[in-house]
C-alpha positions as a printed NumPy array, in Angstrom:
array([[117.477,  76.876, 194.254],
       [114.807,  78.098, 196.347],
       [112.958,  80.557, 193.751],
       [112.302,  78.407, 190.932],
       [113.485,  75.502, 189.397],
       [115.939,  75.236, 186.168],
       [114.227,  72.33 , 184.162],
       [116.974,  69.18 , 183.409],
       [119.09 ,  69.989, 180.573],
       [119.17 ,  73.767, 179.924],
       [121.467,  75.941, 180.048],
       [122.383,  79.047, 181.847],
       [123.297,  81.497, 179.695],
       [126.222,  83.429, 181.448],
       [128.945,  86.087, 180.284],
       [131.299,  83.47 , 180.522],
       [129.866,  81.143, 177.356],
       [129.003,  84.555, 175.766],
       [132.646,  85.169, 175.056],
       [132.362,  80.9  , 173.239],
       [129.584,  81.202, 171.182],
       [130.729,  81.664, 167.717],
       [129.511,  84.43 , 165.13 ],
       [126.828,  82.245, 163.043],
       [127.632,  83.123, 158.898],
       [125.47 ,  84.861, 156.975],
       [125.676,  84.859, 152.917],
       [125.334,  88.62 , 151.596],
       [123.338,  88.298, 148.847],
       [123.586,  92.122, 148.263],
       [125.855,  92.059, 145.674],
       [124.217,  89.214, 143.952],
       [120.903,  90.965, 143.595],
       [122.833,  94.868, 142.952],
       [124.348,  92.613, 139.691],
       [121.654,  90.925, 138.5  ],
       [119.513,  93.767, 139.186],
       [121.711,  95.972, 136.739],
       [122.049,  93.6  , 134.408],
       [118.067,  93.906, 133.971],
       [117.865,  97.38 , 134.096],
       [120.448,  98.017, 130.858],
       [118.238,  95.063, 128.868],
       [115.133,  97.547, 129.795],
       [117.495,  99.92 , 128.753],
       [118.127,  98.533, 125.474],
       [115.385,  97.001, 124.309],
       [113.641, 100.982, 124.84 ],
       [115.976, 102.04 , 122.432],
       [115.474,  99.465, 119.945],
       [111.945, 100.027, 120.223],
       [112.426, 103.748, 120.081],
       [114.771, 102.95 , 117.427],
       [112.575, 101.537, 114.674],
       [109.526, 103.214, 116.208],
       [111.505, 106.491, 114.617],
       [112.897, 105.252, 111.346],
       [109.373, 103.86 , 110.339],
       [108.197, 107.485, 111.233],
       [111.422, 108.949, 108.819],
       [110.297, 106.408, 105.997],
       [107.325, 107.003, 105.679],
       [107.302, 111.083, 105.727],
       [110.263, 111.724, 104.098],
       [110.025, 110.847, 100.896],
       [113.042, 110.074,  98.336],
       [111.738, 111.091,  95.456],
       [108.231, 111.695,  93.628],
       [107.446, 111.684,  89.718],
       [104.212, 111.428,  87.317],
       [104.223, 107.814,  85.738],
       [100.964, 107.166,  82.657],
       [ 99.807, 103.401,  81.984],
       [ 96.516, 102.145,  81.899],
       [ 95.356, 101.02 ,  85.276],
       [ 95.376,  96.841,  84.85 ],
       [ 94.172,  95.838,  88.362],
       [ 94.02 ,  97.805,  92.109],
       [ 93.801,  95.611,  95.055],
       [ 93.514,  95.668,  98.307],
       [ 95.643,  92.332, 100.183],
       [ 96.863,  91.028, 102.717],
       [ 96.668,  88.414, 105.617],
       [ 96.579,  90.887, 108.678],
       [ 97.97 ,  94.024, 107.832],
       [ 95.732,  95.032, 104.47 ],
       [ 97.205,  96.623, 102.342],
       [ 96.096,  98.985,  98.636],
       [ 97.879,  98.061,  96.118],
       [ 98.281,  98.272,  91.781],
       [ 99.691,  97.78 ,  88.431],
       [ 99.568,  99.98 ,  85.443],
       [100.816,  98.604,  82.174],
       [103.222, 101.671,  80.823],
       [102.716, 103.171,  77.628],
       [105.94 , 105.225,  76.19 ],
       [105.989, 108.894,  74.123],
       [102.68 , 109.842,  73.019],
       [100.726, 107.281,  75.117],
       [101.594, 104.687,  72.255],
       [102.614, 101.072,  72.934],
       [105.987, 100.107,  71.862],
       [104.103,  97.886,  69.326],
       [101.745,  94.749,  68.721],
       [103.509,  91.767,  70.621],
       [105.908,  94.178,  72.626],
       [104.69 ,  93.163,  76.382],
       [104.097,  96.088,  78.222],
       [106.518,  97.706,  81.355],
       [104.216,  97.232,  84.366],
       [104.514,  98.936,  87.224],
       [103.39 ,  98.361,  90.708],
       [102.672, 100.582,  93.553],
       [100.948, 101.56 ,  96.777],
       [ 97.765, 103.475,  98.079],
       [ 97.698, 105.218, 101.65 ],
       [ 94.628, 107.604, 100.786],
       [ 91.348, 106.152, 100.866],
       [ 89.689, 109.336,  98.585],
       [ 92.943, 107.929,  96.194],
       [ 92.051, 104.285,  96.377],
       [ 88.289, 104.979,  95.721],
       [ 89.763, 107.524,  91.8  ],
       [ 91.659, 104.276,  91.264],
       [ 88.843, 101.999,  92.176],
       [ 86.625, 103.443,  89.541],
       [ 89.205, 103.882,  86.526],
       [ 90.43 , 100.514,  86.647],
       [ 91.093,  99.749,  82.752],
       [ 91.576, 103.056,  82.008],
       [ 94.855, 105.268,  80.712],
       [ 95.296, 107.289,  84.203],
       [ 98.408, 109.854,  85.004],
       [ 99.781, 108.831,  88.622],
       [101.945, 111.086,  90.886],
       [103.991, 109.38 ,  93.077],
       [106.415, 109.111,  96.248],
       [109.238, 107.276,  96.729],
       [109.74 , 106.115,  99.99 ],
       [112.687, 103.586, 100.425],
       [113.426, 101.293, 104.006],
       [110.012, 101.276, 104.917],
       [110.261,  98.274, 107.615],
       [107.54 ,  96.012, 107.195],
       [104.678,  95.577, 104.25 ],
       [102.195,  96.821, 106.375],
       [102.431, 100.059, 105.365],
       [102.807,  99.078, 101.912],
       [104.165,  96.153,  99.212],
       [105.685,  98.653,  97.723],
       [108.5  , 101.634,  98.315],
       [106.142, 104.067,  95.328],
       [103.459, 105.53 ,  97.182],
       [100.208, 107.663,  94.444],
       [ 98.518, 110.451,  96.046],
       [ 97.131, 111.762,  92.741],
       [ 94.902, 110.419,  89.918],
       [ 94.727, 111.631,  86.47 ],
       [ 92.294, 109.663,  84.548],
       [ 93.369, 110.86 ,  80.9  ],
       [ 90.596, 109.05 ,  78.087],
       [ 87.374, 109.678,  78.101],
       [ 85.255, 106.141,  78.06 ],
       [ 86.055, 102.876,  80.141],
       [ 87.518,  99.599,  78.202],
       [ 89.195, 101.91 ,  75.416],
       [ 91.82 , 100.734,  75.999],
       [ 95.907, 102.035,  74.867],
       [ 95.971, 104.205,  71.84 ],
       [ 97.399, 102.302,  68.691],
       [ 98.649, 104.793,  66.376],
       [ 97.339, 104.997,  63.187],
       [ 98.107, 102.929,  60.39 ],
       [100.138, 104.455,  57.497],
       [ 98.632, 105.374,  54.183],
       [ 98.08 , 103.58 ,  51.576],
       [ 99.705, 104.309,  48.533],
       [ 97.801, 103.712,  45.19 ],
       [100.603, 102.605,  42.104],
       [ 99.77 , 105.16 ,  39.365],
       [ 98.07 , 103.802,  36.349],
       [ 99.459, 101.39 ,  34.239],
       [102.844, 100.4  ,  36.833],
       [102.444,  97.125,  38.688],
       [102.359,  97.198,  42.46 ],
       [105.314,  97.04 ,  44.346],
       [105.308,  93.86 ,  46.953],
       [105.69 ,  96.418,  49.608],
       [102.881,  98.131,  48.573],
       [ 99.126,  96.617,  47.717],
       [ 96.58 ,  96.377,  44.64 ],
       [ 93.865,  98.81 ,  45.281],
       [ 90.407,  96.45 ,  45.686]])
């Protein structure tokens, strides 16, 4: 070998040796990547559908009113409350038949409501302790209490008494008839004073 020397221990590549070499097997990971990519894509699609569905449900429950009506009573309280989501909530004591309570010793029925309009909230803040008539809409199925604590949203307030602190109107006392002269009073009648 006159042209150059071959270092000891090295092999010369010849076509006969190439035929004897074995093929190196490399694992095919493209199928595994494709499967995990599909699962991740389906998970993202499912997550997107849940978020969009929740948003549509929230919009539907807030925009569509199941019912609307009027309630009247004495505004007991009106507060702004909540840890994270501040909502405006109120309570009225309902009265019956011509603005009258059922009578002494009878507990009034309380009705809780929510307010989303700031102008209505300001009117209610000024009307605490007064008789009011409230127009409301009912929105069942609201997903969280970040929008309201109740399903009843008041959107109009009418103050029905003229003075603050007058309380509920009580029925006028029944007139007491004096007994005819010369007769004894009955147990239902009291003697004239």
